PDB file of N, CA, C and O in Angstrom:
ATOM      1  N   UNK A   1     138.520-154.907   9.040  1.00 83.00           N
ATOM      2  CA  UNK A   1     137.617-155.755   9.796  1.00 83.00           C
ATOM      3  C   UNK A   1     136.509-154.909  10.439  1.00 83.00           C
ATOM      4  O   UNK A   1     135.360-155.312  10.456  1.00 83.00           O
ATOM      5  N   UNK A   2     136.890-153.764  10.962  1.00 86.00           N
ATOM      6  CA  UNK A   2     135.918-152.882  11.616  1.00 86.00           C
ATOM      7  C   UNK A   2     134.901-152.376  10.592  1.00 86.00           C
ATOM      8  O   UNK A   2     133.721-152.254  10.894  1.00 86.00           O
ATOM      9  N   UNK A   3     135.366-152.092   9.374  1.00 88.00           N
ATOM     10  CA  UNK A   3     134.465-151.626   8.321  1.00 88.00           C
ATOM     11  C   UNK A   3     133.435-152.707   7.963  1.00 88.00           C
ATOM     12  O   UNK A   3     132.257-152.415   7.766  1.00 88.00           O
ATOM     13  N   UNK A   4     133.862-153.960   7.882  1.00 87.00           N
ATOM     14  CA  UNK A   4     132.947-155.055   7.574  1.00 87.00           C
ATOM     15  C   UNK A   4     131.901-155.230   8.673  1.00 87.00           C
ATOM     16  O   UNK A   4     130.711-155.436   8.383  1.00 87.00           O
ATOM     17  N   UNK A   5     132.321-155.133   9.916  1.00 89.00           N
ATOM     18  CA  UNK A   5     131.391-155.260  11.031  1.00 89.00           C
ATOM     19  C   UNK A   5     130.386-154.114  11.024  1.00 89.00           C
ATOM     20  O   UNK A   5     129.178-154.334  11.189  1.00 89.00           O
ATOM     21  N   UNK A   6     130.833-152.907  10.795  1.00 90.00           N
ATOM     22  CA  UNK A   6     129.942-151.751  10.730  1.00 90.00           C
ATOM     23  C   UNK A   6     128.982-151.875   9.547  1.00 90.00           C
ATOM     24  O   UNK A   6     127.777-151.621   9.686  1.00 90.00           O
ATOM     25  N   UNK A   7     129.482-152.323   8.407  1.00 90.00           N
ATOM     26  CA  UNK A   7     128.623-152.524   7.240  1.00 90.00           C
ATOM     27  C   UNK A   7     127.572-153.592   7.515  1.00 90.00           C
ATOM     28  O   UNK A   7     126.400-153.443   7.160  1.00 90.00           O
ATOM     29  N   UNK A   8     127.980-154.666   8.162  1.00 90.00           N
ATOM     30  CA  UNK A   8     127.043-155.733   8.503  1.00 90.00           C
ATOM     31  C   UNK A   8     125.953-155.220   9.431  1.00 90.00           C
ATOM     32  O   UNK A   8     124.771-155.526   9.243  1.00 90.00           O
ATOM     33  N   UNK A   9     126.307-154.455  10.433  1.00 91.00           N
ATOM     34  CA  UNK A   9     125.314-153.930  11.374  1.00 91.00           C
ATOM     35  C   UNK A   9     124.344-152.954  10.705  1.00 91.00           C
ATOM     36  O   UNK A   9     123.147-152.968  10.985  1.00 91.00           O
ATOM     37  N   UNK A  10     124.850-152.129   9.811  1.00 91.00           N
ATOM     38  CA  UNK A  10     123.981-151.202   9.080  1.00 91.00           C
ATOM     39  C   UNK A  10     123.012-151.973   8.197  1.00 91.00           C
ATOM     40  O   UNK A  10     121.805-151.683   8.162  1.00 91.00           O
ATOM     41  N   UNK A  11     123.516-152.969   7.468  1.00 91.00           N
ATOM     42  CA  UNK A  11     122.649-153.778   6.608  1.00 91.00           C
ATOM     43  C   UNK A  11     121.639-154.588   7.419  1.00 91.00           C
ATOM     44  O   UNK A  11     120.480-154.725   7.028  1.00 91.00           O
ATOM     45  N   UNK A  12     122.040-155.082   8.566  1.00 90.00           N
ATOM     46  CA  UNK A  12     121.133-155.815   9.442  1.00 90.00           C
ATOM     47  C   UNK A  12     120.021-154.897   9.950  1.00 90.00           C
ATOM     48  O   UNK A  12     118.850-155.266   9.960  1.00 90.00           O
ATOM     49  N   UNK A  13     120.377-153.683  10.352  1.00 89.00           N
ATOM     50  CA  UNK A  13     119.373-152.720  10.802  1.00 89.00           C
ATOM     51  C   UNK A  13     118.401-152.357   9.693  1.00 89.00           C
ATOM     52  O   UNK A  13     117.189-152.278   9.911  1.00 89.00           O
ATOM     53  N   UNK A  14     118.917-152.141   8.496  1.00 88.00           N
ATOM     54  CA  UNK A  14     118.051-151.831   7.355  1.00 88.00           C
ATOM     55  C   UNK A  14     117.129-153.007   7.045  1.00 88.00           C
ATOM     56  O   UNK A  14     115.944-152.830   6.771  1.00 88.00           O
ATOM     57  N   UNK A  15     117.666-154.217   7.097  1.00 86.00           N
ATOM     58  CA  UNK A  15     116.882-155.417   6.852  1.00 86.00           C
ATOM     59  C   UNK A  15     115.746-155.544   7.865  1.00 86.00           C
ATOM     60  O   UNK A  15     114.600-155.829   7.500  1.00 86.00           O
ATOM     61  N   UNK A  16     116.020-155.327   9.134  1.00 85.00           N
ATOM     62  CA  UNK A  16     114.978-155.393  10.158  1.00 85.00           C
ATOM     63  C   UNK A  16     113.920-154.313   9.938  1.00 85.00           C
ATOM     64  O   UNK A  16     112.729-154.551  10.123  1.00 85.00           O
ATOM     65  N   UNK A  17     114.338-153.146   9.528  1.00 83.00           N
ATOM     66  CA  UNK A  17     113.395-152.056   9.241  1.00 83.00           C
ATOM     67  C   UNK A  17     112.457-152.431   8.101  1.00 83.00           C
ATOM     68  O   UNK A  17     111.243-152.216   8.171  1.00 83.00           O
ATOM     69  N   UNK A  18     112.990-153.021   7.048  1.00 78.00           N
ATOM     70  CA  UNK A  18     112.169-153.413   5.893  1.00 78.00           C
ATOM     71  C   UNK A  18     111.195-154.513   6.284  1.00 78.00           C
ATOM     72  O   UNK A  18     110.006-154.452   5.966  1.00 78.00           O
ATOM     73  N   UNK A  19     111.656-155.539   6.990  1.00 76.00           N
ATOM     74  CA  UNK A  19     110.770-156.637   7.368  1.00 76.00           C
ATOM     75  C   UNK A  19     109.705-156.183   8.350  1.00 76.00           C
ATOM     76  O   UNK A  19     108.591-156.714   8.353  1.00 76.00           O
ATOM     77  N   UNK A  20     109.993-155.222   9.183  1.00 77.00           N
ATOM     78  CA  UNK A  20     108.983-154.686  10.089  1.00 77.00           C
ATOM     79  C   UNK A  20     107.864-154.031   9.290  1.00 77.00           C
ATOM     80  O   UNK A  20     106.686-154.194   9.597  1.00 77.00           O
ATOM     81  N   UNK A  21     108.214-153.304   8.250  1.00 69.00           N
ATOM     82  CA  UNK A  21     107.206-152.676   7.400  1.00 69.00           C
ATOM     83  C   UNK A  21     106.352-153.674   6.658  1.00 69.00           C
ATOM     84  O   UNK A  21     105.201-153.401   6.320  1.00 69.00           O
ATOM     85  N   UNK A  22     106.894-154.862   6.404  1.00 64.00           N
ATOM     86  CA  UNK A  22     106.135-155.890   5.688  1.00 64.00           C
ATOM     87  C   UNK A  22     105.175-156.611   6.629  1.00 64.00           C
ATOM     88  O   UNK A  22     104.014-156.839   6.298  1.00 64.00           O
ATOM     89  N   UNK A  23     105.628-156.961   7.812  1.00 67.00           N
ATOM     90  CA  UNK A  23     104.814-157.785   8.696  1.00 67.00           C
ATOM     91  C   UNK A  23     103.958-157.011   9.684  1.00 67.00           C
ATOM     92  O   UNK A  23     102.978-157.534  10.183  1.00 67.00           O
ATOM     93  N   UNK A  24     104.304-155.802   9.996  1.00 67.00           N
ATOM     94  CA  UNK A  24     103.498-155.013  10.919  1.00 67.00           C
ATOM     95  C   UNK A  24     102.552-154.162  10.085  1.00 67.00           C
ATOM     96  O   UNK A  24     102.962-153.250   9.391  1.00 67.00           O
ATOM     97  N   UNK A  25     101.263-154.502  10.125  1.00 56.00           N
ATOM     98  CA  UNK A  25     100.272-153.792   9.323  1.00 56.00           C
ATOM     99  C   UNK A  25      99.326-153.041  10.242  1.00 56.00           C
ATOM    100  O   UNK A  25      99.155-153.386  11.399  1.00 56.00           O
ATOM    101  N   UNK A  26      98.665-152.015   9.723  1.00 58.00           N
ATOM    102  CA  UNK A  26      97.678-151.304  10.533  1.00 58.00           C
ATOM    103  C   UNK A  26      96.521-152.221  10.929  1.00 58.00           C
ATOM    104  O   UNK A  26      96.335-153.290  10.364  1.00 58.00           O
ATOM    105  N   UNK A  27      95.722-151.789  11.864  1.00 57.00           N
ATOM    106  CA  UNK A  27      94.608-152.582  12.351  1.00 57.00           C
ATOM    107  C   UNK A  27      93.389-152.533  11.442  1.00 57.00           C
ATOM    108  O   UNK A  27      92.356-153.083  11.783  1.00 57.00           O
ATOM    109  N   UNK A  28      93.480-151.870  10.321  1.00 70.00           N
ATOM    110  CA  UNK A  28      92.367-151.808   9.394  1.00 70.00           C
ATOM    111  C   UNK A  28      92.252-153.113   8.621  1.00 70.00           C
ATOM    112  O   UNK A  28      93.186-153.888   8.522  1.00 70.00           O
ATOM    113  N   UNK A  29      91.080-153.331   8.067  1.00 79.00           N
ATOM    114  CA  UNK A  29      90.838-154.538   7.292  1.00 79.00           C
ATOM    115  C   UNK A  29      91.069-154.294   5.813  1.00 79.00           C
ATOM    116  O   UNK A  29      90.989-153.183   5.320  1.00 79.00           O
ATOM    117  N   UNK A  30      91.307-155.367   5.119  1.00 83.00           N
ATOM    118  CA  UNK A  30      91.385-155.352   3.667  1.00 83.00           C
ATOM    119  C   UNK A  30      89.959-155.367   3.143  1.00 83.00           C
ATOM    120  O   UNK A  30      89.129-156.148   3.597  1.00 83.00           O
ATOM    121  N   UNK A  31      89.623-154.492   2.214  1.00 87.00           N
ATOM    122  CA  UNK A  31      88.282-154.447   1.638  1.00 87.00           C
ATOM    123  C   UNK A  31      88.328-154.965   0.214  1.00 87.00           C
ATOM    124  O   UNK A  31      89.187-154.587  -0.573  1.00 87.00           O
ATOM    125  N   UNK A  32      87.370-155.827  -0.124  1.00 91.00           N
ATOM    126  CA  UNK A  32      87.278-156.409  -1.449  1.00 91.00           C
ATOM    127  C   UNK A  32      85.866-156.206  -1.965  1.00 91.00           C
ATOM    128  O   UNK A  32      84.894-156.555  -1.302  1.00 91.00           O
ATOM    129  N   UNK A  33      85.755-155.607  -3.153  1.00 92.00           N
ATOM    130  CA  UNK A  33      84.461-155.340  -3.764  1.00 92.00           C
ATOM    131  C   UNK A  33      84.406-156.050  -5.108  1.00 92.00           C
ATOM    132  O   UNK A  33      85.370-156.024  -5.865  1.00 92.00           O
ATOM    133  N   UNK A  34      83.259-156.658  -5.407  1.00 91.00           N
ATOM    134  CA  UNK A  34      83.011-157.230  -6.721  1.00 91.00           C
ATOM    135  C   UNK A  34      81.992-156.335  -7.411  1.00 91.00           C
ATOM    136  O   UNK A  34      80.893-156.122  -6.906  1.00 91.00           O
ATOM    137  N   UNK A  35      82.357-155.818  -8.568  1.00 89.00           N
ATOM    138  CA  UNK A  35      81.541-154.843  -9.273  1.00 89.00           C
ATOM    139  C   UNK A  35      81.013-155.450 -10.566  1.00 89.00           C
ATOM    140  O   UNK A  35      81.754-156.077 -11.314  1.00 89.00           O
ATOM    141  N   UNK A  36      79.723-155.252 -10.838  1.00 85.00           N
ATOM    142  CA  UNK A  36      79.101-155.759 -12.061  1.00 85.00           C
ATOM    143  C   UNK A  36      79.378-154.785 -13.192  1.00 85.00           C
ATOM    144  O   UNK A  36      78.943-153.640 -13.161  1.00 85.00           O
ATOM    145  N   UNK A  37      80.106-155.251 -14.185  1.00 83.00           N
ATOM    146  CA  UNK A  37      80.440-154.387 -15.325  1.00 83.00           C
ATOM    147  C   UNK A  37      79.840-154.920 -16.619  1.00 83.00           C
ATOM    148  O   UNK A  37      80.296-154.578 -17.704  1.00 83.00           O
ATOM    149  N   UNK A  38      78.802-155.730 -16.503  1.00 78.00           N
ATOM    150  CA  UNK A  38      78.129-156.239 -17.693  1.00 78.00           C
ATOM    151  C   UNK A  38      78.648-157.580 -18.137  1.00 78.00           C
ATOM    152  O   UNK A  38      77.980-158.582 -18.002  1.00 78.00           O
ATOM    153  N   UNK A  39      79.842-157.636 -18.639  1.00 75.00           N
ATOM    154  CA  UNK A  39      80.431-158.871 -19.136  1.00 75.00           C
ATOM    155  C   UNK A  39      81.371-159.420 -18.065  1.00 75.00           C
ATOM    156  O   UNK A  39      82.562-159.189 -18.073  1.00 75.00           O
ATOM    157  N   UNK A  40      80.820-160.120 -17.085  1.00 78.00           N
ATOM    158  CA  UNK A  40      81.615-160.627 -15.976  1.00 78.00           C
ATOM    159  C   UNK A  40      81.652-159.631 -14.840  1.00 78.00           C
ATOM    160  O   UNK A  40      80.850-158.706 -14.766  1.00 78.00           O
ATOM    161  N   UNK A  41      82.567-159.831 -13.927  1.00 83.00           N
ATOM    162  CA  UNK A  41      82.707-158.958 -12.772  1.00 83.00           C
ATOM    163  C   UNK A  41      84.088-158.329 -12.756  1.00 83.00           C
ATOM    164  O   UNK A  41      85.035-158.846 -13.316  1.00 83.00           O
ATOM    165  N   UNK A  42      84.153-157.215 -12.072  1.00 89.00           N
ATOM    166  CA  UNK A  42      85.413-156.531 -11.831  1.00 89.00           C
ATOM    167  C   UNK A  42      85.681-156.614 -10.338  1.00 89.00           C
ATOM    168  O   UNK A  42      84.751-156.669  -9.535  1.00 89.00           O
ATOM    169  N   UNK A  43      86.931-156.627  -9.962  1.00 91.00           N
ATOM    170  CA  UNK A  43      87.285-156.668  -8.551  1.00 91.00           C
ATOM    171  C   UNK A  43      88.043-155.422  -8.148  1.00 91.00           C
ATOM    172  O   UNK A  43      88.923-154.961  -8.869  1.00 91.00           O
ATOM    173  N   UNK A  44      87.674-154.863  -7.001  1.00 92.00           N
ATOM    174  CA  UNK A  44      88.390-153.720  -6.440  1.00 92.00           C
ATOM    175  C   UNK A  44      88.911-154.128  -5.077  1.00 92.00           C
ATOM    176  O   UNK A  44      88.129-154.527  -4.203  1.00 92.00           O
ATOM    177  N   UNK A  45      90.218-154.058  -4.896  1.00 89.00           N
ATOM    178  CA  UNK A  45      90.855-154.383  -3.632  1.00 89.00           C
ATOM    179  C   UNK A  45      91.353-153.079  -3.027  1.00 89.00           C
ATOM    180  O   UNK A  45      92.133-152.365  -3.660  1.00 89.00           O
ATOM    181  N   UNK A  46      90.885-152.768  -1.812  1.00 89.00           N
ATOM    182  CA  UNK A  46      91.357-151.588  -1.095  1.00 89.00           C
ATOM    183  C   UNK A  46      92.214-152.091   0.060  1.00 89.00           C
ATOM    184  O   UNK A  46      91.719-152.744   0.981  1.00 89.00           O
ATOM    185  N   UNK A  47      93.503-151.807  -0.009  1.00 84.00           N
ATOM    186  CA  UNK A  47      94.464-152.287   0.981  1.00 84.00           C
ATOM    187  C   UNK A  47      94.369-151.481   2.269  1.00 84.00           C
ATOM    188  O   UNK A  47      93.859-150.354   2.269  1.00 84.00           O
ATOM    189  N   UNK A  48      94.866-152.028   3.382  1.00 81.00           N
ATOM    190  CA  UNK A  48      94.800-151.306   4.650  1.00 81.00           C
ATOM    191  C   UNK A  48      95.483-149.936   4.633  1.00 81.00           C
ATOM    192  O   UNK A  48      95.071-149.033   5.339  1.00 81.00           O
ATOM    193  N   UNK A  49      96.516-149.767   3.797  1.00 80.00           N
ATOM    194  CA  UNK A  49      97.199-148.473   3.745  1.00 80.00           C
ATOM    195  C   UNK A  49      96.521-147.498   2.787  1.00 80.00           C
ATOM    196  O   UNK A  49      96.997-146.389   2.588  1.00 80.00           O
ATOM    197  N   UNK A  50      95.391-147.903   2.165  1.00 83.00           N
ATOM    198  CA  UNK A  50      94.659-147.015   1.278  1.00 83.00           C
ATOM    199  C   UNK A  50      94.918-147.245  -0.196  1.00 83.00           C
ATOM    200  O   UNK A  50      94.262-146.644  -1.034  1.00 83.00           O
ATOM    201  N   UNK A  51      95.850-148.100  -0.539  1.00 86.00           N
ATOM    202  CA  UNK A  51      96.127-148.390  -1.939  1.00 86.00           C
ATOM    203  C   UNK A  51      94.964-149.148  -2.570  1.00 86.00           C
ATOM    204  O   UNK A  51      94.298-149.933  -1.907  1.00 86.00           O
ATOM    205  N   UNK A  52      94.725-148.887  -3.849  1.00 91.00           N
ATOM    206  CA  UNK A  52      93.595-149.496  -4.540  1.00 91.00           C
ATOM    207  C   UNK A  52      94.068-150.227  -5.786  1.00 91.00           C
ATOM    208  O   UNK A  52      94.819-149.696  -6.581  1.00 91.00           O
ATOM    209  N   UNK A  53      93.592-151.468  -5.949  1.00 92.00           N
ATOM    210  CA  UNK A  53      93.907-152.313  -7.088  1.00 92.00           C
ATOM    211  C   UNK A  53      92.602-152.675  -7.773  1.00 92.00           C
ATOM    212  O   UNK A  53      91.704-153.239  -7.154  1.00 92.00           O
ATOM    213  N   UNK A  54      92.487-152.349  -9.046  1.00 91.00           N
ATOM    214  CA  UNK A  54      91.306-152.679  -9.838  1.00 91.00           C
ATOM    215  C   UNK A  54      91.666-153.815 -10.785  1.00 91.00           C
ATOM    216  O   UNK A  54      92.649-153.735 -11.521  1.00 91.00           O
ATOM    217  N   UNK A  55      90.856-154.880 -10.746  1.00 90.00           N
ATOM    218  CA  UNK A  55      91.101-156.043 -11.598  1.00 90.00           C
ATOM    219  C   UNK A  55      89.957-156.141 -12.594  1.00 90.00           C
ATOM    220  O   UNK A  55      88.798-156.266 -12.188  1.00 90.00           O
ATOM    221  N   UNK A  56      90.256-156.069 -13.870  1.00 87.00           N
ATOM    222  CA  UNK A  56      89.296-156.170 -14.967  1.00 87.00           C
ATOM    223  C   UNK A  56      88.244-155.072 -14.913  1.00 87.00           C
ATOM    224  O   UNK A  56      87.284-155.153 -14.165  1.00 87.00           O
ATOM    225  N   UNK A  57      88.393-154.084 -15.739  1.00 82.00           N
ATOM    226  CA  UNK A  57      87.463-152.961 -15.766  1.00 82.00           C
ATOM    227  C   UNK A  57      86.249-153.163 -16.647  1.00 82.00           C
ATOM    228  O   UNK A  57      85.291-152.422 -16.557  1.00 82.00           O
ATOM    229  N   UNK A  58      86.239-154.177 -17.485  1.00 79.00           N
ATOM    230  CA  UNK A  58      85.094-154.419 -18.344  1.00 79.00           C
ATOM    231  C   UNK A  58      85.259-153.769 -19.711  1.00 79.00           C
ATOM    232  O   UNK A  58      86.173-152.978 -19.941  1.00 79.00           O
ATOM    233  N   UNK A  59      84.341-154.078 -20.641  1.00 80.00           N
ATOM    234  CA  UNK A  59      84.490-153.616 -22.020  1.00 80.00           C
ATOM    235  C   UNK A  59      84.026-152.184 -22.273  1.00 80.00           C
ATOM    236  O   UNK A  59      84.281-151.642 -23.335  1.00 80.00           O
ATOM    237  N   UNK A  60      83.312-151.580 -21.345  1.00 83.00           N
ATOM    238  CA  UNK A  60      82.814-150.216 -21.579  1.00 83.00           C
ATOM    239  C   UNK A  60      82.985-149.367 -20.316  1.00 83.00           C
ATOM    240  O   UNK A  60      83.743-149.739 -19.432  1.00 83.00           O
ATOM    241  N   UNK A  61      82.255-148.274 -20.224  1.00 85.00           N
ATOM    242  CA  UNK A  61      82.438-147.333 -19.113  1.00 85.00           C
ATOM    243  C   UNK A  61      81.572-147.643 -17.892  1.00 85.00           C
ATOM    244  O   UNK A  61      81.482-146.829 -16.986  1.00 85.00           O
ATOM    245  N   UNK A  62      80.960-148.816 -17.836  1.00 84.00           N
ATOM    246  CA  UNK A  62      80.117-149.174 -16.692  1.00 84.00           C
ATOM    247  C   UNK A  62      80.909-149.181 -15.384  1.00 84.00           C
ATOM    248  O   UNK A  62      80.358-148.933 -14.316  1.00 84.00           O
ATOM    249  N   UNK A  63      82.191-149.466 -15.458  1.00 86.00           N
ATOM    250  CA  UNK A  63      83.014-149.506 -14.246  1.00 86.00           C
ATOM    251  C   UNK A  63      83.049-148.155 -13.547  1.00 86.00           C
ATOM    252  O   UNK A  63      83.131-148.076 -12.326  1.00 86.00           O
ATOM    253  N   UNK A  64      82.959-147.068 -14.301  1.00 88.00           N
ATOM    254  CA  UNK A  64      82.995-145.742 -13.686  1.00 88.00           C
ATOM    255  C   UNK A  64      81.801-145.513 -12.771  1.00 88.00           C
ATOM    256  O   UNK A  64      81.931-144.925 -11.696  1.00 88.00           O
ATOM    257  N   UNK A  65      80.639-145.992 -13.175  1.00 88.00           N
ATOM    258  CA  UNK A  65      79.448-145.840 -12.345  1.00 88.00           C
ATOM    259  C   UNK A  65      79.519-146.726 -11.108  1.00 88.00           C
ATOM    260  O   UNK A  65      79.101-146.332 -10.025  1.00 88.00           O
ATOM    261  N   UNK A  66      80.070-147.922 -11.266  1.00 87.00           N
ATOM    262  CA  UNK A  66      80.225-148.827 -10.127  1.00 87.00           C
ATOM    263  C   UNK A  66      81.233-148.276  -9.116  1.00 87.00           C
ATOM    264  O   UNK A  66      81.027-148.348  -7.914  1.00 87.00           O
ATOM    265  N   UNK A  67      82.341-147.734  -9.613  1.00 89.00           N
ATOM    266  CA  UNK A  67      83.349-147.159  -8.719  1.00 89.00           C
ATOM    267  C   UNK A  67      82.812-145.936  -7.985  1.00 89.00           C
ATOM    268  O   UNK A  67      83.168-145.691  -6.833  1.00 89.00           O
ATOM    269  N   UNK A  68      81.939-145.174  -8.638  1.00 90.00           N
ATOM    270  CA  UNK A  68      81.354-143.995  -7.998  1.00 90.00           C
ATOM    271  C   UNK A  68      80.496-144.380  -6.805  1.00 90.00           C
ATOM    272  O   UNK A  68      80.380-143.609  -5.841  1.00 90.00           O
ATOM    273  N   UNK A  69      79.920-145.571  -6.828  1.00 91.00           N
ATOM    274  CA  UNK A  69      79.114-146.025  -5.701  1.00 91.00           C
ATOM    275  C   UNK A  69      79.965-146.526  -4.536  1.00 91.00           C
ATOM    276  O   UNK A  69      79.548-146.470  -3.389  1.00 91.00           O
ATOM    277  N   UNK A  70      81.153-147.020  -4.822  1.00 90.00           N
ATOM    278  CA  UNK A  70      82.001-147.642  -3.803  1.00 90.00           C
ATOM    279  C   UNK A  70      82.985-146.654  -3.184  1.00 90.00           C
ATOM    280  O   UNK A  70      83.178-146.629  -1.968  1.00 90.00           O
ATOM    281  N   UNK A  71      83.608-145.817  -4.008  1.00 90.00           N
ATOM    282  CA  UNK A  71      84.663-144.926  -3.531  1.00 90.00           C
ATOM    283  C   UNK A  71      84.098-143.560  -3.162  1.00 90.00           C
ATOM    284  O   UNK A  71      83.185-143.068  -3.821  1.00 90.00           O
ATOM    285  N   UNK A  72      84.661-142.934  -2.137  1.00 88.00           N
ATOM    286  CA  UNK A  72      84.220-141.579  -1.798  1.00 88.00           C
ATOM    287  C   UNK A  72      84.654-140.577  -2.875  1.00 88.00           C
ATOM    288  O   UNK A  72      85.636-140.808  -3.588  1.00 88.00           O
ATOM    289  N   UNK A  73      83.944-139.486  -2.973  1.00 87.00           N
ATOM    290  CA  UNK A  73      84.249-138.478  -3.998  1.00 87.00           C
ATOM    291  C   UNK A  73      85.629-137.866  -3.828  1.00 87.00           C
ATOM    292  O   UNK A  73      86.238-137.422  -4.786  1.00 87.00           O
ATOM    293  N   UNK A  74      86.127-137.828  -2.616  1.00 88.00           N
ATOM    294  CA  UNK A  74      87.414-137.180  -2.358  1.00 88.00           C
ATOM    295  C   UNK A  74      88.608-138.094  -2.630  1.00 88.00           C
ATOM    296  O   UNK A  74      89.743-137.631  -2.625  1.00 88.00           O
ATOM    297  N   UNK A  75      88.366-139.385  -2.855  1.00 85.00           N
ATOM    298  CA  UNK A  75      89.474-140.320  -3.049  1.00 85.00           C
ATOM    299  C   UNK A  75      89.125-141.315  -4.148  1.00 85.00           C
ATOM    300  O   UNK A  75      88.783-142.457  -3.879  1.00 85.00           O
ATOM    301  N   UNK A  76      89.231-140.894  -5.386  1.00 81.00           N
ATOM    302  CA  UNK A  76      88.921-141.771  -6.519  1.00 81.00           C
ATOM    303  C   UNK A  76      90.153-142.042  -7.368  1.00 81.00           C
ATOM    304  O   UNK A  76      90.088-142.094  -8.580  1.00 81.00           O
ATOM    305  N   UNK A  77      91.270-142.234  -6.718  1.00 88.00           N
ATOM    306  CA  UNK A  77      92.526-142.526  -7.389  1.00 88.00           C
ATOM    307  C   UNK A  77      92.777-144.025  -7.313  1.00 88.00           C
ATOM    308  O   UNK A  77      92.720-144.617  -6.236  1.00 88.00           O
ATOM    309  N   UNK A  78      93.036-144.661  -8.452  1.00 90.00           N
ATOM    310  CA  UNK A  78      93.357-146.091  -8.507  1.00 90.00           C
ATOM    311  C   UNK A  78      94.859-146.219  -8.676  1.00 90.00           C
ATOM    312  O   UNK A  78      95.447-145.641  -9.579  1.00 90.00           O
ATOM    313  N   UNK A  79      95.509-146.966  -7.770  1.00 90.00           N
ATOM    314  CA  UNK A  79      96.951-147.106  -7.809  1.00 90.00           C
ATOM    315  C   UNK A  79      97.443-148.102  -8.855  1.00 90.00           C
ATOM    316  O   UNK A  79      98.490-147.912  -9.458  1.00 90.00           O
ATOM    317  N   UNK A  80      96.696-149.186  -9.058  1.00 90.00           N
ATOM    318  CA  UNK A  80      97.143-150.212  -9.991  1.00 90.00           C
ATOM    319  C   UNK A  80      95.931-150.837 -10.659  1.00 90.00           C
ATOM    320  O   UNK A  80      94.938-151.138  -9.997  1.00 90.00           O
ATOM    321  N   UNK A  81      96.008-151.023 -11.972  1.00 89.00           N
ATOM    322  CA  UNK A  81      94.944-151.678 -12.720  1.00 89.00           C
ATOM    323  C   UNK A  81      95.531-152.927 -13.378  1.00 89.00           C
ATOM    324  O   UNK A  81      96.545-152.841 -14.070  1.00 89.00           O
ATOM    325  N   UNK A  82      94.888-154.056 -13.137  1.00 89.00           N
ATOM    326  CA  UNK A  82      95.330-155.323 -13.723  1.00 89.00           C
ATOM    327  C   UNK A  82      94.274-155.782 -14.718  1.00 89.00           C
ATOM    328  O   UNK A  82      93.091-155.875 -14.390  1.00 89.00           O
ATOM    329  N   UNK A  83      94.690-156.061 -15.946  1.00 85.00           N
ATOM    330  CA  UNK A  83      93.800-156.505 -16.990  1.00 85.00           C
ATOM    331  C   UNK A  83      94.126-157.963 -17.287  1.00 85.00           C
ATOM    332  O   UNK A  83      95.274-158.303 -17.565  1.00 85.00           O
ATOM    333  N   UNK A  84      93.114-158.815 -17.202  1.00 82.00           N
ATOM    334  CA  UNK A  84      93.328-160.224 -17.495  1.00 82.00           C
ATOM    335  C   UNK A  84      92.572-160.586 -18.767  1.00 82.00           C
ATOM    336  O   UNK A  84      91.613-159.939 -19.140  1.00 82.00           O
ATOM    337  N   UNK A  85      93.014-161.636 -19.422  1.00 75.00           N
ATOM    338  CA  UNK A  85      92.356-162.077 -20.660  1.00 75.00           C
ATOM    339  C   UNK A  85      92.445-163.592 -20.738  1.00 75.00           C
ATOM    340  O   UNK A  85      93.443-164.199 -20.356  1.00 75.00           O
ATOM    341  N   UNK A  86      91.395-164.184 -21.234  1.00 66.00           N
ATOM    342  CA  UNK A  86      91.394-165.620 -21.486  1.00 66.00           C
ATOM    343  C   UNK A  86      91.669-165.844 -22.947  1.00 66.00           C
ATOM    344  O   UNK A  86      91.130-165.159 -23.806  1.00 66.00           O
ATOM    345  N   UNK A  87      92.503-166.805 -23.235  1.00 54.00           N
ATOM    346  CA  UNK A  87      92.788-167.082 -24.648  1.00 54.00           C
ATOM    347  C   UNK A  87      92.250-168.415 -25.076  1.00 54.00           C
ATOM    348  O   UNK A  87      91.842-169.216 -24.349  1.00 54.00           O
TER     349      UNK A  87
END
């Protein structure tokens, strides 16, 4: 019985720790950029923690020039790229 209670308390503490990380965010804003890549637009989402999500890079290398204007030279790492397609 004591083991179950201790296990429950440990899991409860871990659960509270995880939910705190989800709901407590830094005071920075979410940044959203729309980039012209020729055939439609590309979207760049910069999260408050610094993570970057690129949506639709376009058919050629135009996205590289657009990203160079938006991102600083010291931080040009993209964490996630999402490619969408219409059928």
